[in-house]
């Protein structure tokens, strides 16, 4: 990456923290990059996730909300920001079913306020810097709705969201596109498949199952477990975002997928097998199988059957390739959680006890 200052929003969350750490520690050109990290520190954002860069002078952490335009504008101005990478979002589908207002506020209004602040910021920049500025919006394949048994999402797929979360991200996608078309703001959008890896809040399927398994608790799978997702290791996703910043064309969208389609039940069974290998049950549970903990629970409302991404455009135009096979990435993920049980306990303490979320109010 060229020498630049990035404003990363939501950089204490799952994907954001992994992006911040890898960009400053291991990515090509890492020494020439500075990151201003703006995060509201909701339940899913945690400073502990940023421990590897907490003392790095190239990392400036600011607690704040992307809805607060004056705060964003001051950061853009004071740090002479060259690019914004927007990870800030409410992202859990189940929570969006119970509390959709939070998703509209952060994902829609927050994206609007960011875009407006960036529009004003670039208007003050010299022409060369304004042309080099980038606003990269990190989105999801869930905006496209559900696929049948065949086919793939591409950059040309229509937005047909089926959950409040997906609808809020779809609205943000449309705003980002409109700001490029109407105002010429140099925006780029990435739509990714399901991410997994270290530092993911344990409401999501993989860390939830992993931690429950280690404690001998039931491993809940919605419905019959036949819903299909394409799984993308978080470091591979971060590679794609950096390449989109460096090589992506303003106004373009890039679909980022791992080419790892699995049913939910196959995923959980694979995770159980990985854990059986690297952390077999001990003590009173010695000799038991993690697979025997699998249980099926009533499906969630509006559960899309299948997502899958054709990442050919990103591979062709950005030169990106996923580096991790699914089992390799899953093994790295499981090992990280095994080595960081304190992180797991601290991030969820008093906030989330791995209970079922997203149940409809019977009223």
CSV table of C-alpha atoms in Angstrom, one decimal:
chain,number,residue,atom,x,y,z
A,1,UNK,CA,0.0,0.0,0.0
A,2,UNK,CA,1.1,3.6,-0.7
A,3,UNK,CA,1.9,5.8,2.3
A,4,UNK,CA,-1.4,6.9,3.6
A,5,UNK,CA,-3.6,7.5,6.7
A,6,UNK,CA,-6.7,5.4,6.9
A,7,UNK,CA,-9.8,6.1,9.0
A,8,UNK,CA,-11.1,2.7,9.9
A,9,UNK,CA,-14.6,2.7,11.4
A,10,UNK,CA,-15.6,-0.3,13.6
A,11,UNK,CA,-12.0,-1.2,14.0
A,12,UNK,CA,-12.5,-2.9,17.4
A,13,UNK,CA,-15.0,-5.4,16.0
A,14,UNK,CA,-14.3,-8.7,14.5
A,15,UNK,CA,-13.3,-8.0,10.9
A,16,UNK,CA,-12.2,-4.5,11.7
A,17,UNK,CA,-9.7,-5.5,14.4
A,18,UNK,CA,-8.2,-8.2,12.2
A,19,UNK,CA,-7.9,-5.7,9.4
A,20,UNK,CA,-6.2,-3.1,11.7
A,21,UNK,CA,-3.8,-5.7,13.1
A,22,UNK,CA,-2.8,-7.3,9.8
A,23,UNK,CA,-2.5,-4.0,8.0
A,24,UNK,CA,-0.1,-2.6,10.7
A,25,UNK,CA,1.8,-5.8,11.5
A,26,UNK,CA,2.1,-8.1,8.5
A,27,UNK,CA,0.7,-6.6,5.3
A,28,UNK,CA,3.0,-5.5,2.5
A,29,UNK,CA,3.9,-1.8,3.1
A,30,UNK,CA,2.7,-2.0,6.7
A,31,UNK,CA,5.4,0.4,8.0
A,32,UNK,CA,4.1,3.2,5.7
A,33,UNK,CA,0.5,3.1,7.0
A,34,UNK,CA,-1.2,4.9,9.9
A,35,UNK,CA,-4.6,4.0,11.1
A,36,UNK,CA,-7.1,6.2,13.0
A,37,UNK,CA,-9.6,3.7,14.5
A,38,UNK,CA,-13.0,5.0,15.3
A,39,UNK,CA,-15.3,2.6,17.2
A,40,UNK,CA,-18.4,3.1,19.4
A,41,UNK,CA,-17.4,0.1,21.5
A,42,UNK,CA,-20.8,-1.6,21.6
A,43,UNK,CA,-21.1,-5.1,23.0
A,44,UNK,CA,-19.2,-6.5,20.0
A,45,UNK,CA,-16.4,-4.0,20.0
A,46,UNK,CA,-13.6,-4.6,22.5
A,47,UNK,CA,-10.2,-2.9,23.0
A,48,UNK,CA,-8.8,-6.3,24.0
A,49,UNK,CA,-9.1,-7.3,20.4
A,50,UNK,CA,-6.5,-4.6,19.5
A,51,UNK,CA,-3.9,-5.7,22.0
A,52,UNK,CA,-1.2,-6.5,19.4
A,53,UNK,CA,-1.2,-2.8,18.3
A,54,UNK,CA,-2.2,-1.1,21.5
A,55,UNK,CA,1.2,0.5,21.9
A,56,UNK,CA,1.9,1.1,18.2
A,57,UNK,CA,2.3,4.8,17.5
A,58,UNK,CA,0.8,4.2,14.0
A,59,UNK,CA,-2.5,3.2,15.6
A,60,UNK,CA,-4.7,6.0,17.1
A,61,UNK,CA,-7.9,4.7,18.8
A,62,UNK,CA,-10.9,7.1,19.2
A,63,UNK,CA,-14.1,6.0,20.9
A,64,UNK,CA,-17.0,7.5,19.0
A,65,UNK,CA,-20.0,7.0,16.8
A,66,UNK,CA,-20.1,7.2,13.0
A,67,UNK,CA,-23.5,8.9,13.4
A,68,UNK,CA,-21.7,11.8,15.0
A,69,UNK,CA,-20.7,13.8,11.9
A,70,UNK,CA,-18.7,16.5,13.7
A,71,UNK,CA,-16.5,13.8,15.3
A,72,UNK,CA,-15.9,12.1,11.9
A,73,UNK,CA,-15.2,15.5,10.2
A,74,UNK,CA,-12.7,16.4,12.8
A,75,UNK,CA,-10.8,13.2,12.4
A,76,UNK,CA,-10.8,13.5,8.6
A,77,UNK,CA,-9.4,17.0,8.9
A,78,UNK,CA,-7.0,16.7,11.8
A,79,UNK,CA,-5.3,13.5,10.6
A,80,UNK,CA,-5.5,14.4,6.9
A,81,UNK,CA,-7.1,11.1,6.1
A,82,UNK,CA,-6.5,9.6,2.7
A,83,UNK,CA,-9.1,6.8,2.8
A,84,UNK,CA,-12.0,5.5,4.9
A,85,UNK,CA,-12.7,1.8,5.4
A,86,UNK,CA,-16.2,1.4,6.9
A,87,UNK,CA,-16.6,-1.7,9.0
A,88,UNK,CA,-18.9,-0.1,11.5
A,89,UNK,CA,-22.2,-2.0,11.5
A,90,UNK,CA,-24.6,-3.9,13.6
A,91,UNK,CA,-24.2,-7.3,12.0
A,92,UNK,CA,-26.0,-10.1,13.7
A,93,UNK,CA,-29.2,-11.2,11.9
A,94,UNK,CA,-30.8,-12.6,15.0
A,95,UNK,CA,-30.4,-9.3,16.8
A,96,UNK,CA,-31.9,-7.4,13.9
A,97,UNK,CA,-35.0,-9.4,14.2
A,98,UNK,CA,-35.4,-8.3,17.9
A,99,UNK,CA,-34.0,-4.7,17.6
A,100,UNK,CA,-34.2,-3.5,14.0
A,101,UNK,CA,-34.0,0.2,15.0
A,102,UNK,CA,-30.3,-0.1,16.1
A,103,UNK,CA,-29.5,-1.5,12.6
A,104,UNK,CA,-31.2,1.3,10.8
A,105,UNK,CA,-29.4,3.9,13.0
A,106,UNK,CA,-25.9,2.5,12.6
A,107,UNK,CA,-26.0,0.9,9.2
A,108,UNK,CA,-28.1,3.4,7.3
A,109,UNK,CA,-27.9,6.7,9.1
A,110,UNK,CA,-24.3,6.1,10.1
A,111,UNK,CA,-23.2,5.4,6.6
A,112,UNK,CA,-25.0,8.5,5.4
A,113,UNK,CA,-23.2,10.7,8.0
A,114,UNK,CA,-19.9,9.1,7.0
A,115,UNK,CA,-20.5,9.8,3.3
A,116,UNK,CA,-21.5,13.4,4.0
A,117,UNK,CA,-18.4,14.0,6.1
A,118,UNK,CA,-16.2,12.5,3.4
A,119,UNK,CA,-17.9,14.6,0.7
A,120,UNK,CA,-17.1,17.8,2.6
A,121,UNK,CA,-13.6,16.6,3.3
A,122,UNK,CA,-12.7,15.9,-0.3
A,123,UNK,CA,-14.2,19.2,-1.4
A,124,UNK,CA,-11.5,20.9,0.7
A,125,UNK,CA,-8.6,18.8,-0.6
A,126,UNK,CA,-6.4,19.7,-3.6
A,127,UNK,CA,-7.5,18.0,-6.8
A,128,UNK,CA,-4.8,15.4,-6.8
A,129,UNK,CA,-5.5,14.3,-3.2
A,130,UNK,CA,-9.2,14.4,-3.7
A,131,UNK,CA,-8.9,12.1,-6.7
A,132,UNK,CA,-6.8,9.6,-4.8
A,133,UNK,CA,-9.2,9.6,-1.8
A,134,UNK,CA,-11.2,6.4,-1.3
A,135,UNK,CA,-14.3,5.5,0.6
A,136,UNK,CA,-14.4,1.7,0.9
A,137,UNK,CA,-17.7,0.3,2.2
A,138,UNK,CA,-17.6,-3.2,3.6
A,139,UNK,CA,-20.9,-5.0,3.0
A,140,UNK,CA,-22.4,-8.5,2.8
A,141,UNK,CA,-23.8,-11.0,0.4
A,142,UNK,CA,-26.9,-11.1,2.5
A,143,UNK,CA,-28.2,-8.0,0.7
A,144,UNK,CA,-28.9,-10.3,-2.3
A,145,UNK,CA,-31.4,-12.4,-0.6
A,146,UNK,CA,-31.4,-16.2,-1.1
A,147,UNK,CA,-30.1,-18.4,-3.9
A,148,UNK,CA,-31.6,-21.7,-5.0
A,149,UNK,CA,-29.6,-24.9,-5.2
A,150,UNK,CA,-27.6,-23.6,-8.1
A,151,UNK,CA,-26.0,-20.3,-9.2
A,152,UNK,CA,-23.9,-17.6,-7.5
A,153,UNK,CA,-24.1,-14.0,-6.4
A,154,UNK,CA,-22.1,-11.6,-8.6
A,155,UNK,CA,-21.7,-7.8,-8.6
A,156,UNK,CA,-24.7,-7.7,-10.9
A,157,UNK,CA,-27.1,-9.5,-8.6
A,158,UNK,CA,-30.2,-7.5,-7.5
A,159,UNK,CA,-30.5,-6.5,-3.9
A,160,UNK,CA,-33.4,-8.5,-2.4
A,161,UNK,CA,-32.8,-8.5,1.4
A,162,UNK,CA,-34.9,-10.7,3.6
A,163,UNK,CA,-33.9,-9.6,7.2
A,164,UNK,CA,-33.8,-6.2,8.8
A,165,UNK,CA,-30.0,-6.6,9.0
A,166,UNK,CA,-29.7,-7.3,5.2
A,167,UNK,CA,-32.1,-4.5,4.4
A,168,UNK,CA,-30.1,-2.0,6.4
A,169,UNK,CA,-26.9,-3.0,4.6
A,170,UNK,CA,-28.7,-2.9,1.2
A,171,UNK,CA,-29.8,0.6,2.0
A,172,UNK,CA,-26.2,1.6,2.8
A,173,UNK,CA,-24.9,0.0,-0.4
A,174,UNK,CA,-27.4,2.1,-2.4
A,175,UNK,CA,-26.3,5.3,-0.6
A,176,UNK,CA,-22.6,4.5,-1.4
A,177,UNK,CA,-23.4,4.0,-5.0
A,178,UNK,CA,-25.5,7.2,-5.1
A,179,UNK,CA,-22.7,9.3,-3.7
A,180,UNK,CA,-20.4,8.1,-6.4
A,181,UNK,CA,-23.0,8.7,-9.2
A,182,UNK,CA,-24.3,12.0,-7.9
A,183,UNK,CA,-21.3,13.6,-6.2
A,184,UNK,CA,-18.4,11.8,-7.7
A,185,UNK,CA,-17.1,10.6,-4.3
A,186,UNK,CA,-14.6,7.9,-5.0
A,187,UNK,CA,-16.4,5.0,-3.4
A,188,UNK,CA,-15.8,1.2,-3.6
A,189,UNK,CA,-18.1,-1.5,-2.2
A,190,UNK,CA,-17.1,-5.0,-1.2
A,191,UNK,CA,-19.8,-7.7,-0.6
A,192,UNK,CA,-18.4,-10.6,1.3
A,193,UNK,CA,-19.6,-14.0,2.3
A,194,UNK,CA,-19.7,-15.3,5.9
A,195,UNK,CA,-16.4,-14.5,7.7
A,196,UNK,CA,-14.8,-16.7,10.4
A,197,UNK,CA,-11.6,-16.5,12.3
A,198,UNK,CA,-10.1,-15.0,15.5
A,199,UNK,CA,-11.8,-12.3,17.6
A,200,UNK,CA,-15.4,-13.0,16.5
A,201,UNK,CA,-18.0,-12.3,19.1
A,202,UNK,CA,-19.5,-15.6,20.3
A,203,UNK,CA,-23.1,-14.9,19.2
A,204,UNK,CA,-22.0,-16.1,15.7
A,205,UNK,CA,-22.2,-19.7,14.7
A,206,UNK,CA,-18.6,-20.9,14.7
A,207,UNK,CA,-17.4,-19.3,18.1
A,208,UNK,CA,-20.7,-20.2,19.7
A,209,UNK,CA,-20.4,-23.8,18.7
A,210,UNK,CA,-16.8,-24.0,19.6
A,211,UNK,CA,-17.2,-22.6,23.1
A,212,UNK,CA,-20.3,-24.6,23.8
A,213,UNK,CA,-18.5,-27.8,22.7
A,214,UNK,CA,-15.5,-27.1,25.0
A,215,UNK,CA,-18.0,-26.8,27.9
A,216,UNK,CA,-20.0,-29.8,27.0
A,217,UNK,CA,-23.1,-27.7,26.2
A,218,UNK,CA,-25.6,-28.4,23.3
A,219,UNK,CA,-24.6,-27.2,19.9
A,220,UNK,CA,-27.7,-25.6,18.4
A,221,UNK,CA,-28.4,-25.7,14.7
A,222,UNK,CA,-31.4,-24.0,13.2
A,223,UNK,CA,-34.0,-26.1,11.4
A,224,UNK,CA,-32.6,-29.1,9.7
A,225,UNK,CA,-29.1,-27.6,9.3
A,226,UNK,CA,-29.4,-27.6,5.5
A,227,UNK,CA,-28.9,-23.8,5.0
A,228,UNK,CA,-25.8,-23.3,2.9
A,229,UNK,CA,-23.2,-20.5,3.4
A,230,UNK,CA,-19.9,-19.7,1.7
A,231,UNK,CA,-17.2,-19.3,4.4
A,232,UNK,CA,-14.3,-16.8,4.1
A,233,UNK,CA,-11.4,-16.7,6.5
A,234,UNK,CA,-11.1,-13.2,7.9
A,235,UNK,CA,-7.4,-12.7,6.9
A,236,UNK,CA,-8.3,-13.5,3.3
A,237,UNK,CA,-11.1,-11.0,3.4
A,238,UNK,CA,-8.6,-8.4,4.8
A,239,UNK,CA,-6.2,-9.1,2.0
A,240,UNK,CA,-9.1,-8.4,-0.5
A,241,UNK,CA,-10.0,-5.1,1.2
A,242,UNK,CA,-6.4,-3.8,1.0
A,243,UNK,CA,-6.2,-4.8,-2.7
A,244,UNK,CA,-9.5,-3.1,-3.3
A,245,UNK,CA,-8.1,0.1,-1.8
A,246,UNK,CA,-5.0,-0.2,-3.8
A,247,UNK,CA,-6.3,-1.4,-7.2
A,248,UNK,CA,-10.1,-1.1,-7.1
A,249,UNK,CA,-11.8,1.3,-9.5
A,250,UNK,CA,-14.0,4.0,-8.0
A,251,UNK,CA,-17.7,3.3,-8.4
A,252,UNK,CA,-17.1,-0.5,-8.6
A,253,UNK,CA,-18.4,-3.3,-6.4
A,254,UNK,CA,-16.3,-6.4,-5.7
A,255,UNK,CA,-17.8,-9.7,-4.5
A,256,UNK,CA,-15.5,-11.5,-2.1
A,257,UNK,CA,-16.1,-15.2,-1.3
A,258,UNK,CA,-14.1,-18.1,0.0
A,259,UNK,CA,-15.5,-20.8,-2.4
A,260,UNK,CA,-16.2,-22.9,0.7
A,261,UNK,CA,-19.9,-23.8,0.5
A,262,UNK,CA,-21.2,-25.9,3.4
A,263,UNK,CA,-24.5,-26.7,5.0
A,264,UNK,CA,-24.7,-25.5,8.6
A,265,UNK,CA,-24.8,-29.1,9.8
A,266,UNK,CA,-21.7,-30.0,7.8
A,267,UNK,CA,-19.9,-27.0,9.2
A,268,UNK,CA,-20.7,-27.9,12.8
A,269,UNK,CA,-19.7,-31.5,12.2
A,270,UNK,CA,-16.3,-30.4,10.7
A,271,UNK,CA,-15.7,-28.1,13.6
A,272,UNK,CA,-16.4,-30.9,16.0
A,273,UNK,CA,-13.9,-33.1,14.2
A,274,UNK,CA,-11.2,-30.4,14.4
A,275,UNK,CA,-11.8,-30.0,18.1
A,276,UNK,CA,-11.8,-33.7,18.6
A,277,UNK,CA,-8.3,-33.7,17.1
A,278,UNK,CA,-6.7,-30.7,18.8
A,279,UNK,CA,-8.7,-30.6,22.1
A,280,UNK,CA,-10.4,-33.9,22.8
A,281,UNK,CA,-12.8,-34.0,25.8
A,282,UNK,CA,-11.0,-34.7,29.1
A,283,UNK,CA,-11.9,-35.3,32.7
A,284,UNK,CA,-15.4,-36.7,33.2
A,285,UNK,CA,-16.1,-36.3,29.5
A,286,UNK,CA,-13.0,-38.2,28.3
A,287,UNK,CA,-13.8,-40.5,25.5
A,288,UNK,CA,-17.0,-38.7,24.4
A,289,UNK,CA,-17.6,-37.1,21.0
A,290,UNK,CA,-18.3,-33.4,20.4
A,291,UNK,CA,-20.7,-34.5,17.5
A,292,UNK,CA,-23.0,-36.0,20.1
A,293,UNK,CA,-23.7,-32.5,21.4
A,294,UNK,CA,-25.4,-31.4,18.2
A,295,UNK,CA,-29.0,-30.4,18.7
A,296,UNK,CA,-31.6,-29.0,16.3
A,297,UNK,CA,-33.7,-26.0,17.3
A,298,UNK,CA,-36.6,-24.2,15.6
A,299,UNK,CA,-35.5,-22.2,12.6
A,300,UNK,CA,-35.2,-18.4,12.7
A,301,UNK,CA,-37.7,-16.3,10.8
A,302,UNK,CA,-36.7,-15.5,7.2
A,303,UNK,CA,-33.7,-17.8,7.2
A,304,UNK,CA,-32.2,-17.7,3.6
A,305,UNK,CA,-31.5,-21.1,2.2
A,306,UNK,CA,-28.2,-20.6,0.4
A,307,UNK,CA,-25.6,-17.9,-0.3
A,308,UNK,CA,-22.6,-18.4,-2.6
A,309,UNK,CA,-20.3,-15.9,-4.3
A,310,UNK,CA,-18.6,-15.8,-7.6
A,311,UNK,CA,-15.4,-13.9,-6.8
A,312,UNK,CA,-14.0,-14.0,-10.3
A,313,UNK,CA,-14.1,-10.2,-10.7
A,314,UNK,CA,-12.0,-9.6,-7.6
A,315,UNK,CA,-9.6,-12.4,-8.6
A,316,UNK,CA,-9.3,-10.9,-12.1
A,317,UNK,CA,-9.2,-7.2,-11.4
A,318,UNK,CA,-7.6,-7.1,-7.9
A,319,UNK,CA,-5.3,-10.1,-8.3
A,320,UNK,CA,-6.8,-11.6,-5.1
A,321,UNK,CA,-6.9,-15.2,-4.1
A,322,UNK,CA,-8.1,-16.8,-0.8
A,323,UNK,CA,-5.0,-18.3,0.9
A,324,UNK,CA,-6.8,-20.5,3.4
A,325,UNK,CA,-8.7,-23.7,2.8
A,326,UNK,CA,-11.7,-24.2,5.1
A,327,UNK,CA,-10.3,-26.8,7.4
A,328,UNK,CA,-7.0,-25.0,7.6
A,329,UNK,CA,-8.8,-21.8,8.6
A,330,UNK,CA,-11.1,-23.6,11.0
A,331,UNK,CA,-8.1,-25.2,12.7
A,332,UNK,CA,-6.4,-21.8,13.1
A,333,UNK,CA,-9.7,-20.3,14.4
A,334,UNK,CA,-10.2,-23.1,17.0
A,335,UNK,CA,-6.6,-22.8,18.1
A,336,UNK,CA,-6.9,-19.1,18.7
A,337,UNK,CA,-10.0,-19.5,20.8
A,338,UNK,CA,-8.3,-22.3,22.8
A,339,UNK,CA,-5.4,-20.0,23.5
A,340,UNK,CA,-7.5,-16.9,24.3
A,341,UNK,CA,-10.2,-18.1,26.7
A,342,UNK,CA,-9.7,-15.0,28.8
A,343,UNK,CA,-10.6,-12.8,25.8
A,344,UNK,CA,-13.8,-14.9,25.4
A,345,UNK,CA,-14.8,-14.5,29.0
A,346,UNK,CA,-14.0,-10.7,29.1
A,347,UNK,CA,-15.8,-9.8,25.9
A,348,UNK,CA,-19.0,-11.6,26.7
A,349,UNK,CA,-19.1,-11.0,30.5
A,350,UNK,CA,-22.4,-9.6,31.6
A,351,UNK,CA,-23.4,-9.0,28.0
A,352,UNK,CA,-24.1,-12.3,26.3
A,353,UNK,CA,-24.5,-15.8,27.9
A,354,UNK,CA,-24.8,-17.6,24.5
A,355,UNK,CA,-28.6,-17.6,24.8
A,356,UNK,CA,-30.9,-17.9,21.8
A,357,UNK,CA,-31.4,-14.5,20.1
A,358,UNK,CA,-33.9,-13.3,17.5
A,359,UNK,CA,-37.0,-14.9,18.8
A,360,UNK,CA,-40.2,-13.1,17.7
A,361,UNK,CA,-42.2,-11.2,20.3
A,362,UNK,CA,-45.4,-13.2,20.5
A,363,UNK,CA,-47.3,-9.9,20.8
